[in-house]
Coordinates of C-alpha atoms in Angstrom, one line a residue:
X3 CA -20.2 -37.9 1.4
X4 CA -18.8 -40.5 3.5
X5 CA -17.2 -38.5 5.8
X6 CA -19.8 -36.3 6.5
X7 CA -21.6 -36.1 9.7
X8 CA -24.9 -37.7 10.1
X9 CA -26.4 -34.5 11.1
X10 CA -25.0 -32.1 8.1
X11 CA -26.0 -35.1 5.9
X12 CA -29.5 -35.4 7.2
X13 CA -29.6 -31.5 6.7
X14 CA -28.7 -31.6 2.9
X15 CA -30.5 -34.4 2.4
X16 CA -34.3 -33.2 4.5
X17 CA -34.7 -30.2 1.9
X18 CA -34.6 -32.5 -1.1
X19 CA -37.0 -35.0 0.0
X20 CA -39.7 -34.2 -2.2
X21 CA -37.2 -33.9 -5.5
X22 CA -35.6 -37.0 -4.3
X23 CA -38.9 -39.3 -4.2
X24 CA -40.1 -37.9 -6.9
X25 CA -36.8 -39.0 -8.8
X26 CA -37.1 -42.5 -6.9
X27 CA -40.4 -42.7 -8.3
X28 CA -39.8 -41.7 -12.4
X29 CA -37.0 -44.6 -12.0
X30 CA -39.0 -47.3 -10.5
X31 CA -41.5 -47.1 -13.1
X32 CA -39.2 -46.2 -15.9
X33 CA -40.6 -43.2 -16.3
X34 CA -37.2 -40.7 -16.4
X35 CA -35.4 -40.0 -19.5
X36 CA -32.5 -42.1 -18.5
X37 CA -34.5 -45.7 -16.3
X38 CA -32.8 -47.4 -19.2
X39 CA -29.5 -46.8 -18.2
X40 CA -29.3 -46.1 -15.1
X41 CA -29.9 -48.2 -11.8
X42 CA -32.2 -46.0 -8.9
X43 CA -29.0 -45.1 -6.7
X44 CA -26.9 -43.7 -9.8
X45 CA -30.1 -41.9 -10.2
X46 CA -30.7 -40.5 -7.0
X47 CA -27.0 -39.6 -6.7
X48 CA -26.5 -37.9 -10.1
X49 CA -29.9 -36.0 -9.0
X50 CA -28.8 -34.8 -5.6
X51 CA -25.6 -33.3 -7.1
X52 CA -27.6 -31.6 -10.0
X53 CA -29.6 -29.8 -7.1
X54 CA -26.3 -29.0 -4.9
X55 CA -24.6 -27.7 -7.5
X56 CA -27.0 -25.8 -9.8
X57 CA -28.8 -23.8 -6.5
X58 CA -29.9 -20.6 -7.5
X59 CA -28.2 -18.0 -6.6
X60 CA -25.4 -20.5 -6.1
X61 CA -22.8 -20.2 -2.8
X62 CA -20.1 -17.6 -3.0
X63 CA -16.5 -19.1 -4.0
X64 CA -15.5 -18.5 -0.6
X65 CA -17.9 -20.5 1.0
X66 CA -17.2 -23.7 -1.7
X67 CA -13.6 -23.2 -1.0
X68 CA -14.4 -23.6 3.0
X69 CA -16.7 -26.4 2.1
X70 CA -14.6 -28.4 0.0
X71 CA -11.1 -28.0 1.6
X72 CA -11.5 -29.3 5.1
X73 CA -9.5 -31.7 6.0
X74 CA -11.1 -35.0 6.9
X75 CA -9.7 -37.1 9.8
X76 CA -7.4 -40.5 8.6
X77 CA -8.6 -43.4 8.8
X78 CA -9.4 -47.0 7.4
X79 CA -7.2 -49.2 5.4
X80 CA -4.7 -46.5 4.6
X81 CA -1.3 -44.7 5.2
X82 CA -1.2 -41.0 5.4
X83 CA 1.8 -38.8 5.4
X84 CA 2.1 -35.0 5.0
X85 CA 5.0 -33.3 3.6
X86 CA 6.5 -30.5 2.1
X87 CA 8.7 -30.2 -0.8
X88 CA 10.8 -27.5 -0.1
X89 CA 11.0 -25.1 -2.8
X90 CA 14.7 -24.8 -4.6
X91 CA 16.8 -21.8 -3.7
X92 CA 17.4 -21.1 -7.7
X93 CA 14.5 -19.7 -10.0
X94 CA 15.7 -22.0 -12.7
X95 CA 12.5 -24.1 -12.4
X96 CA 10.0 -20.8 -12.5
X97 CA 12.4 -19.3 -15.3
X98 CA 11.8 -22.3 -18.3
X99 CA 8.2 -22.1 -17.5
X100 CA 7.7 -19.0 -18.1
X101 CA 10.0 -19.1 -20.9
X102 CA 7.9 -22.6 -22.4
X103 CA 4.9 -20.3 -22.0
X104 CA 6.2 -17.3 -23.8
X105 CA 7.7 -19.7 -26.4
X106 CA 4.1 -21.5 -27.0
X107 CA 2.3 -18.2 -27.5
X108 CA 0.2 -17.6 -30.7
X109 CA -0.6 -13.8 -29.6
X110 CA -0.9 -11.2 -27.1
X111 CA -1.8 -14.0 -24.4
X112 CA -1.1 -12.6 -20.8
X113 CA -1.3 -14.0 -17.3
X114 CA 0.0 -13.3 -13.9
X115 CA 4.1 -14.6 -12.8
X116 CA 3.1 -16.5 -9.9
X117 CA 5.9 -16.9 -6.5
X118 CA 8.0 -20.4 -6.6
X119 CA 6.8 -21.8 -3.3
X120 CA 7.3 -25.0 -1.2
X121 CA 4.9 -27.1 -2.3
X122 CA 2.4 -29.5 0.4
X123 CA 1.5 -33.0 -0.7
X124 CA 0.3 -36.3 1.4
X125 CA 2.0 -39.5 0.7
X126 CA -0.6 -42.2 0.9
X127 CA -0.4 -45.9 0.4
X128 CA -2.4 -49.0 1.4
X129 CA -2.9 -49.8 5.6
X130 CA -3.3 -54.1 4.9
X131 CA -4.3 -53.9 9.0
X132 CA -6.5 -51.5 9.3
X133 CA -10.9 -51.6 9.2
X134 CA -12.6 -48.9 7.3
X135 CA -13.0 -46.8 10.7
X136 CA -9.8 -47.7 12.4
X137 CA -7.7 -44.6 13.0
X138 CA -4.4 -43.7 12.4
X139 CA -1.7 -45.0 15.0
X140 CA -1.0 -42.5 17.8
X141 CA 2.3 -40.8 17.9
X142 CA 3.5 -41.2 14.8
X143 CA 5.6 -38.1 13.0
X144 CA 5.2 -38.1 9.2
X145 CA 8.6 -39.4 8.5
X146 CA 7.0 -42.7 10.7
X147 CA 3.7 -42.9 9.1
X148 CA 5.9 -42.3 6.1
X149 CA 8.7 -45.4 7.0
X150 CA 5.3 -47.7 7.7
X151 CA 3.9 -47.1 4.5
X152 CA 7.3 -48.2 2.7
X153 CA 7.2 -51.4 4.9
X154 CA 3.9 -52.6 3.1
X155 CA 4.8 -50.9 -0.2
X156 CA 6.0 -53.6 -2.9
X157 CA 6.3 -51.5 -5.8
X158 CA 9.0 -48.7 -6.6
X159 CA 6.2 -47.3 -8.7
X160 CA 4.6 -43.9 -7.7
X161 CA 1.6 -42.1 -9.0
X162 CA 2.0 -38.3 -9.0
X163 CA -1.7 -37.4 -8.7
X164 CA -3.6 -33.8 -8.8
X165 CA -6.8 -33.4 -7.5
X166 CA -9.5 -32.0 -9.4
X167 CA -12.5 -28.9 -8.4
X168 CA -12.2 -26.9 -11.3
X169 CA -8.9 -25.4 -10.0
X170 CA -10.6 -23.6 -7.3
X171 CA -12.2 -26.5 -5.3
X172 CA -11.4 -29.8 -3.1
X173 CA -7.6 -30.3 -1.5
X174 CA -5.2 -33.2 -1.8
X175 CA -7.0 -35.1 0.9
X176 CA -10.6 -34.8 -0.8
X177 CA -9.7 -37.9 -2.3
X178 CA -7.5 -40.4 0.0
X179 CA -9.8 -43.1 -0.4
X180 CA -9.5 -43.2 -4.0
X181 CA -5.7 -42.2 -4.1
X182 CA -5.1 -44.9 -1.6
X183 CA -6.6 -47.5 -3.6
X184 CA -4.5 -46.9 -6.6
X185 CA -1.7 -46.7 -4.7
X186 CA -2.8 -50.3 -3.2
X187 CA -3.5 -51.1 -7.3
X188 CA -0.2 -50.2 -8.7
X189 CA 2.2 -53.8 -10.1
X190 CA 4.4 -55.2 -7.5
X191 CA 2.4 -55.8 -4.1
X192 CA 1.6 -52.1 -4.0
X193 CA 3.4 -48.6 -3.9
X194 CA 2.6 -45.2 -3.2
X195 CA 0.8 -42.2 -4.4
X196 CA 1.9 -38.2 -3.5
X197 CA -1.1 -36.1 -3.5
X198 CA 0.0 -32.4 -4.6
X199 CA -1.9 -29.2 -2.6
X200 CA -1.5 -27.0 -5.6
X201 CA -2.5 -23.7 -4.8
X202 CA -5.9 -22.5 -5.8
X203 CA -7.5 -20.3 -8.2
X204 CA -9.1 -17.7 -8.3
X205 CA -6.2 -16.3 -5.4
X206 CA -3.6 -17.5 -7.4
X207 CA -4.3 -17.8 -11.0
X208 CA -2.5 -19.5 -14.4
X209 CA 0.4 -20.7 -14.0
X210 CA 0.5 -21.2 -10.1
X211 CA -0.8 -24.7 -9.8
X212 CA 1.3 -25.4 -12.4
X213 CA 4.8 -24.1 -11.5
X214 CA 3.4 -26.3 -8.0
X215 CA 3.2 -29.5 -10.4
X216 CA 6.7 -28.9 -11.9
X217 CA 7.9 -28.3 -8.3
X218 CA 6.2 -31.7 -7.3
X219 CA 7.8 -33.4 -10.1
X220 CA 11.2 -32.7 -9.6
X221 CA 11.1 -33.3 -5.9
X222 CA 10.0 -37.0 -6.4
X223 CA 13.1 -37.3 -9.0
X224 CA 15.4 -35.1 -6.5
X225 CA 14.5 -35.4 -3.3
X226 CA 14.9 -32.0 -1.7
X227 CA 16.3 -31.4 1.9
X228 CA 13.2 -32.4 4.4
X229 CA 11.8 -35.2 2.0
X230 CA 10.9 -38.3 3.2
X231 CA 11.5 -40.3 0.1
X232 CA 14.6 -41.4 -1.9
X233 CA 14.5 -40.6 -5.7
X234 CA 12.0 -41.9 -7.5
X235 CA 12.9 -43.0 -11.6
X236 CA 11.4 -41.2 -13.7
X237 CA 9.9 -44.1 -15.9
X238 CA 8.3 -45.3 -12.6
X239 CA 6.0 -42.2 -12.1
X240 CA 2.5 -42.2 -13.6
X241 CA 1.3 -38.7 -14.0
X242 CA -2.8 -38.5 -12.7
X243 CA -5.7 -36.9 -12.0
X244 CA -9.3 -36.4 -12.3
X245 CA -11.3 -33.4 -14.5
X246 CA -9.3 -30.1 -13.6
X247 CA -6.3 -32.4 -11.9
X248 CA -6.0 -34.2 -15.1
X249 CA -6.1 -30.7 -17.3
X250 CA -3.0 -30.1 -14.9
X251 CA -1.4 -33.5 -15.7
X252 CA -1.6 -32.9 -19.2
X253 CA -0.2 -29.3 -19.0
X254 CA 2.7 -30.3 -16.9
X255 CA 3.2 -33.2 -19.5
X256 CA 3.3 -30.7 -22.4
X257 CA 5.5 -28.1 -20.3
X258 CA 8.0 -31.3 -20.0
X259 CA 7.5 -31.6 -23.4
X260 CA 7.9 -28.3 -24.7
X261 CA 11.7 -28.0 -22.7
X262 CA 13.1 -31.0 -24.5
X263 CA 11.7 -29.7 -27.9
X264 CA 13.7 -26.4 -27.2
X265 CA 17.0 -28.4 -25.9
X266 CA 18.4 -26.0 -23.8
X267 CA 16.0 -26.1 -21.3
X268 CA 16.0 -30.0 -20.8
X269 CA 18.1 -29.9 -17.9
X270 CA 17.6 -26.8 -14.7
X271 CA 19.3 -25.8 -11.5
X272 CA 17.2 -27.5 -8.5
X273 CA 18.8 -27.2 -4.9
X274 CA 22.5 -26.8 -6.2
X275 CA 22.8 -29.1 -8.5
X276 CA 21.8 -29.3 -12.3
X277 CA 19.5 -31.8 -13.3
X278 CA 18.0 -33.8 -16.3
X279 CA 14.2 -33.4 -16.8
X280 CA 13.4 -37.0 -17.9
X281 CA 9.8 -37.9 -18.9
X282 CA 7.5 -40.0 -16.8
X283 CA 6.8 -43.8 -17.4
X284 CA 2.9 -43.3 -18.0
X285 CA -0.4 -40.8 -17.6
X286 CA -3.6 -41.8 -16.5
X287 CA -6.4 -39.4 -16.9
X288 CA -10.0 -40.0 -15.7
X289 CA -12.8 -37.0 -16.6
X290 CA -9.9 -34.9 -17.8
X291 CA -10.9 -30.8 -18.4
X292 CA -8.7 -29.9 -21.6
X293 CA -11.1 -27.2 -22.6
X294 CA -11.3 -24.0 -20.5
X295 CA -13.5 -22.5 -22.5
X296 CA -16.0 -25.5 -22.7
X297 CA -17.0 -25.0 -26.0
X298 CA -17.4 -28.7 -27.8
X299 CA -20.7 -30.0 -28.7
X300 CA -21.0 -32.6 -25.8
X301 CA -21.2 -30.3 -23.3
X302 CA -24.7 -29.7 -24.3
X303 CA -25.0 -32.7 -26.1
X304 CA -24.8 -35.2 -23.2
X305 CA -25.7 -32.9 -20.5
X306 CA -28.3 -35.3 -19.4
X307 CA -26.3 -37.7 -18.3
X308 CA -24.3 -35.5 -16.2
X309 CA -24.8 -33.7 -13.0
X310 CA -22.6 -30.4 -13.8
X311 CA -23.7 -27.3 -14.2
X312 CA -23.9 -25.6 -18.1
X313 CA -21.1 -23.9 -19.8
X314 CA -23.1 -20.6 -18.6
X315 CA -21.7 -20.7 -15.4
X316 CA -18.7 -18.5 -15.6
X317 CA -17.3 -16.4 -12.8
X318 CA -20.0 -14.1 -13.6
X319 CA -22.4 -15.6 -12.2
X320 CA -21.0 -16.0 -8.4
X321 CA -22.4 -13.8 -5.9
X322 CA -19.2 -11.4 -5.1
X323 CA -17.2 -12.3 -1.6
X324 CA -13.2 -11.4 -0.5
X325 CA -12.2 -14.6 -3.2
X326 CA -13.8 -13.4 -6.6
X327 CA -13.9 -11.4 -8.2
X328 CA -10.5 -10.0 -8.2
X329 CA -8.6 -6.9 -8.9
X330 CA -8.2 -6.2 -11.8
X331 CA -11.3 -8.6 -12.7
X332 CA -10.8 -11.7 -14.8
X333 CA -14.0 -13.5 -16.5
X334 CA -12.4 -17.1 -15.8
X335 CA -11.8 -18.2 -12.5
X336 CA -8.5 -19.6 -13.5
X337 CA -6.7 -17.8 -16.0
X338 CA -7.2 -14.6 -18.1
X339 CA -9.5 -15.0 -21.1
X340 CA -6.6 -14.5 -23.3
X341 CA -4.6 -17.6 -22.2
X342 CA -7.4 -19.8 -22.9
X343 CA -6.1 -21.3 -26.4
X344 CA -2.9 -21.8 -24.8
X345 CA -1.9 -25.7 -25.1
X346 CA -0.7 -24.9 -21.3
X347 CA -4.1 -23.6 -20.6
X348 CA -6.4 -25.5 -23.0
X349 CA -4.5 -28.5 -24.2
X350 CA -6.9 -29.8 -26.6
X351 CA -6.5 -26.9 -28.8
X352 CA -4.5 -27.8 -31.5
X353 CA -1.6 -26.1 -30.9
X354 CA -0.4 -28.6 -28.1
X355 CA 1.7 -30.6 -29.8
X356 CA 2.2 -35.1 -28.2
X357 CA 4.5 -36.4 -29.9
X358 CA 7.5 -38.1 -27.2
X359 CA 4.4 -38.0 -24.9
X360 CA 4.5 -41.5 -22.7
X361 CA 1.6 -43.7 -22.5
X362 CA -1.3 -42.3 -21.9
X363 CA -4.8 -43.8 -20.8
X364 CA -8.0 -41.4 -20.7
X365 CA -11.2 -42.7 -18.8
X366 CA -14.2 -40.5 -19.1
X367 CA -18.2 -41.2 -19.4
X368 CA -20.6 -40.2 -21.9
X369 CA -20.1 -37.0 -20.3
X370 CA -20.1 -33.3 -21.1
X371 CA -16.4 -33.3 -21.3
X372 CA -15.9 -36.1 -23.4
X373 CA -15.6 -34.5 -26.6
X374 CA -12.8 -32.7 -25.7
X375 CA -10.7 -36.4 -24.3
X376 CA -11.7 -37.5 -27.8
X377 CA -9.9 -34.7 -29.1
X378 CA -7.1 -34.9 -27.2
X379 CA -6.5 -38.8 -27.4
X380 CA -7.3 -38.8 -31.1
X381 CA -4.6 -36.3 -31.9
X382 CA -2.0 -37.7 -29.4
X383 CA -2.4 -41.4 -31.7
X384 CA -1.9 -39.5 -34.8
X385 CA 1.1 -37.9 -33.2
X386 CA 2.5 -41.6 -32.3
X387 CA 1.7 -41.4 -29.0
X388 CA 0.9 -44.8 -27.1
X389 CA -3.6 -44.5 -25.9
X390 CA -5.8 -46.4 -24.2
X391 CA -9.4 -45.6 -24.1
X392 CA -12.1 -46.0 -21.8
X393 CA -15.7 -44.5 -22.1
X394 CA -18.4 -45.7 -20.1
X395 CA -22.0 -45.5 -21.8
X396 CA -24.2 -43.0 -19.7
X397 CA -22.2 -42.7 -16.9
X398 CA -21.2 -39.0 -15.7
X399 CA -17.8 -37.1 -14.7
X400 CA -16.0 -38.4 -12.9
X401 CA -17.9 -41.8 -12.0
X402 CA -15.4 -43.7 -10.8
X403 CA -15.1 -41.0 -7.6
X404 CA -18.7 -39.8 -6.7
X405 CA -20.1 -43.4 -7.6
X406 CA -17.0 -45.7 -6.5
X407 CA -19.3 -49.1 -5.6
X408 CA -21.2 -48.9 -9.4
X409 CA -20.0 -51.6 -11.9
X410 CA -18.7 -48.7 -14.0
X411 CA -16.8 -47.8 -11.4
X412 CA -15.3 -51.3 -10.6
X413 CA -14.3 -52.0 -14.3
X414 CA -12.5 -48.7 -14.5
X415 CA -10.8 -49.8 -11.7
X416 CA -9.9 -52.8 -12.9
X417 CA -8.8 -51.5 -16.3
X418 CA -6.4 -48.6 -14.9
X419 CA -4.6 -51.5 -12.6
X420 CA -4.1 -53.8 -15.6
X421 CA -3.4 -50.8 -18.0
X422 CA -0.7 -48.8 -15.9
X423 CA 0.8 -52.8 -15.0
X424 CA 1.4 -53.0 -19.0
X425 CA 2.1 -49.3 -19.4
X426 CA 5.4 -49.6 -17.0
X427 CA 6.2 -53.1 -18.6
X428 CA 6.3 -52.1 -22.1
X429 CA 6.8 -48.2 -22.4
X430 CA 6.0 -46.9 -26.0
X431 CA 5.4 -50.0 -27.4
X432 CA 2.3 -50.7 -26.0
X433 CA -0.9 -50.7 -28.5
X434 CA -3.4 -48.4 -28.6
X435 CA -6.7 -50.0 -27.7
X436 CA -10.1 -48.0 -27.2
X437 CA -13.2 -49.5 -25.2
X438 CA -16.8 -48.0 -25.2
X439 CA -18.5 -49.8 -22.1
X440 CA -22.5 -50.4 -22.4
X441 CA -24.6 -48.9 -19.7
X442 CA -25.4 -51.1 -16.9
X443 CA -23.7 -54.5 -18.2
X444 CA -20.7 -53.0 -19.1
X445 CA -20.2 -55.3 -21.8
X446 CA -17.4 -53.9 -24.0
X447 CA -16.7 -53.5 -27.6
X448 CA -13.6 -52.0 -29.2
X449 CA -13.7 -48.5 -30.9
X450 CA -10.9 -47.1 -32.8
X451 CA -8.9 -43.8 -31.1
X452 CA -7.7 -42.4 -33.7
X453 CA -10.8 -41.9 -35.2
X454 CA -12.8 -40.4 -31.9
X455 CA -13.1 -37.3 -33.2
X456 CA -13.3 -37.1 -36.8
X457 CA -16.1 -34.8 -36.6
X458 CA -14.7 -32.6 -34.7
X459 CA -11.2 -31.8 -36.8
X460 CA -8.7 -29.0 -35.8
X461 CA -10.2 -25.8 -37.7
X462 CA -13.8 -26.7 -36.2
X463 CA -12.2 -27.2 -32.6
X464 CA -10.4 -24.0 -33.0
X465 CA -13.4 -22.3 -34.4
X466 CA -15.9 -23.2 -31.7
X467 CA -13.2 -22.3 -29.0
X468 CA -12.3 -18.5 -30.1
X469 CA -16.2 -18.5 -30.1
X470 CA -16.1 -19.4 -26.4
X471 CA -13.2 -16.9 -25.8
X472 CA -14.4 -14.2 -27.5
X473 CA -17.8 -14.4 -25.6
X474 CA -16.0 -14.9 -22.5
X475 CA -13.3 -11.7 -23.0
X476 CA -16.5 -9.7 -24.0
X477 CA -17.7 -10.8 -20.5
X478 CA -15.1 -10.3 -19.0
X479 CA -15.1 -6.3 -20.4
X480 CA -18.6 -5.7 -18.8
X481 CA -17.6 -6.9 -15.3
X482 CA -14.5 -4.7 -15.2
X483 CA -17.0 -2.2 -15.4
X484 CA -19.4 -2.6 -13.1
X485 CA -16.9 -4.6 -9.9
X486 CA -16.3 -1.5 -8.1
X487 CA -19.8 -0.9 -7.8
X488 CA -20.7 -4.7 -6.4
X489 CA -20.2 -5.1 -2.8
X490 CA -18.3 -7.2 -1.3
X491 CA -20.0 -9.9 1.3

């Protein structure tokens, strides 16, 4: 909300007055379910997001997609550079994953063969000179903003890092304040982040964002012709992102995973020449979505300590417009109902298969996803697989971005920088080590990751998702039916 204007702020916020005292009120005299754990601004942020994004009948996917994917002018303490990675002439990359999807298939799961396009990204590091409303130099080209960066970059070390919005939502430069900042956070003075624009559902659905991601990959190991950047080693690259950008950082972890389980497809043809696929150094995941079909008992369970809406709200739900719903008709915005169990759509089911997988670090709240990062970072320890664990008592998804100045926010902050620092020093050999952060104080006590989700083993996780699937395919049937009678506005 930072960037907003003051008059579109003061318009949001005049509506909500009432709700909002009211709110301000219940905390003050701990009268609200949650006074005990949460301070009056978490409060009367986690409240104003419940109300913009639960409104009844809620804003078509157009308009969020035109909401949520301007792009905000640079400036403060950072370095932006746009770029794009030029896609490869071959089909080589497109070709193995399609083939890895194929090959992980447990049925009759279908989805659409997307183009292999150039993909856009922004490089952004830390600006040391710069106040938080200087602008960005005049008459710079990117390769200059780009050479400037370098010049205050200290580290070889590059996070690779995907937005999130549910796959549909928010842009690469949604976030340049946060990506800048770990960027400014990674060991060695400093280095650089590249900010993917994967394309968007529900346009261009499973596997399009993540043929983008593979394409993203490969360009910081092979820089293509137009890049900016020299190549980048692999074990320097820390895969991240936030709720759907993390789902997308697993996924392209597992598709990397999946071609050197296969062995013929651990090398490709990428702009003439053929390459290894080598794994990254580490993966950092904060809020991470690995269920599609939002099926796991938090999602109810802690639902009132977090501002998204229910599982209920399916593409069904959105009013029609030239976006959704498509043709044919889909029930999920993102992929066909059918791909859903797929470890490259959903990869907490357990299918998805960790082992090899680098380091990994998951930082969520007590949140309505967490139950499926417990999932996920329980099975990747029992598959040998290098975790650290942060959960944050009370705090929402995605905390450390919509609430960046809480305490939460700031020891999450801290713990990624001196978790990724060990993560590149040591490799696989770093321990495990699980944290469960008290509300407010943040005092810390160690949990055991292996054992997040004991109640939750693989047949009940399976169980409760085909549930989910099966409800959402039946959906899915129904709308079919009655989309050429909707119209279109």
């Amino acid at each position: 909300m930072s960037d907003m204007p003051a008059s579109a702020l003061l318009g949001m916020l005049v509506p909500k007055l009432p709700y909002l005292l009211k709110t301000a009120f219940l905390n003050a005299f701990s009268m609200s379910p949650n006074s005990s754990k949460w301070d009056l601004k978490t409060e009367l942020i986690i409240a104003l997001l419940r109300s913009e994004l639960s409104k009844v009948p809620p804003p078509t996917i157009t308009e969020q997609q035109n909401n949520t994917t301007k792009i905000p002018e640079v400036k403060g303490p950072m370095w932006v550079s746009k770029v794009t990675m030029s896609a490869p002439p071959e089909d080589d990359i497109r070709q193995k994953l399609l083939q890895a999807i194929d090959d992980m298939k447990t049925g009759n799961e279908q989805y659409t063969i997307p183009s292999l396009n150039p993909v856009e990204g922004e490089w952004h590091g830390h600006r040391a000179d710069a106040a938080k409303d200087t602008p960005e130099p005049a008459g710079l080209s990117e390769a200059d903003k780009y050479a400037r960066m370098m010049k205050e970059a200290g580290s070889d070390a590059v996070v690779l890092y995907f937005h999130g919005g549910a796959y549909y939502l928010m842009d690469a430069a949604s976030q340049r304040p946060f990506t800048a900042r770990y960027a400014q956070m990674l060991p060695g003075g400093g280095g650089r982040t590249f900010a993917v624009r994967y394309r968007l559902a529900p346009q261009h659905a499973f596997p399009a964002a993540l043929l983008d991601a593979l394409v993203a990959y490969l360009s910081l190991l092979y820089p293509p012709p137009g890049a900016y950047h020299a190549p980048v080693p692999a074990e320097r690259i820390v895969l991240a992102g936030d709720s759907a950008g993390g789902n997308l950082a697993l996924v392209l972890m597992q598709t990397l995973l999946q071609w050197r389980r296969s062995g013929a497809s651990s090398s490709l043809m990428w702009h003439g020449k053929e390459v290894d696929v080598p794994l990254p150094g580490a993966m950092t995941l904060a809020s991470p979505w690995t269920d599609l079909t939002r099926s796991l008992p938090s999602q109810s369970a802690n639902q009132r300590y977090d501002y998204l809406p229910g599982a209920e709200w399916r593409g069904s739900v959105y009013p029609p417009c030239p976006a959704w719903p498509v043709d044919p008709p889909r029930a999920h915005l993102y992929a066909e109902a059918s791909m859903l169990l797929h470890p490259l759509g959903s990869p907490c089911v357990p299918g998805a298969v960790w082992k090899d997988c680098p380091p990994t670090l998951f930082m969520v709240g007590e949140e309505m996803m967490a139950d499926e990062s417990k999932v996920v970072a329980a099975r990747m320890v029992g598959q040998g697989v290098s975790v650290g664990w942060m959960q944050f008592e009370a705090m929402p998804h995605c905390f450390g971005l919509v609430m960046e100045d809480c305490e939460a926010a700031r020891v999450m902050r801290e713990g990624w920088k001196e978790w990724v620092k060990r993560a590149l020093e040591k490799g696989d050999q770093l321990e495990n080590q699980g944290q469960f952060f008290a509300a407010k104080s943040c005092a810390a006590k160690r949990v055991d990751v292996g054992r997040l989700a004991e109640v939750l083993n693989d047949e009940k996780v399976l169980e409760l998702m085909k549930e989910a699937q099966e409800q959402l395919i039946a959906e899915g049937e129904k709308d079919e039916k009655k989309v050429q009678k909707t119209p279109v506005v």
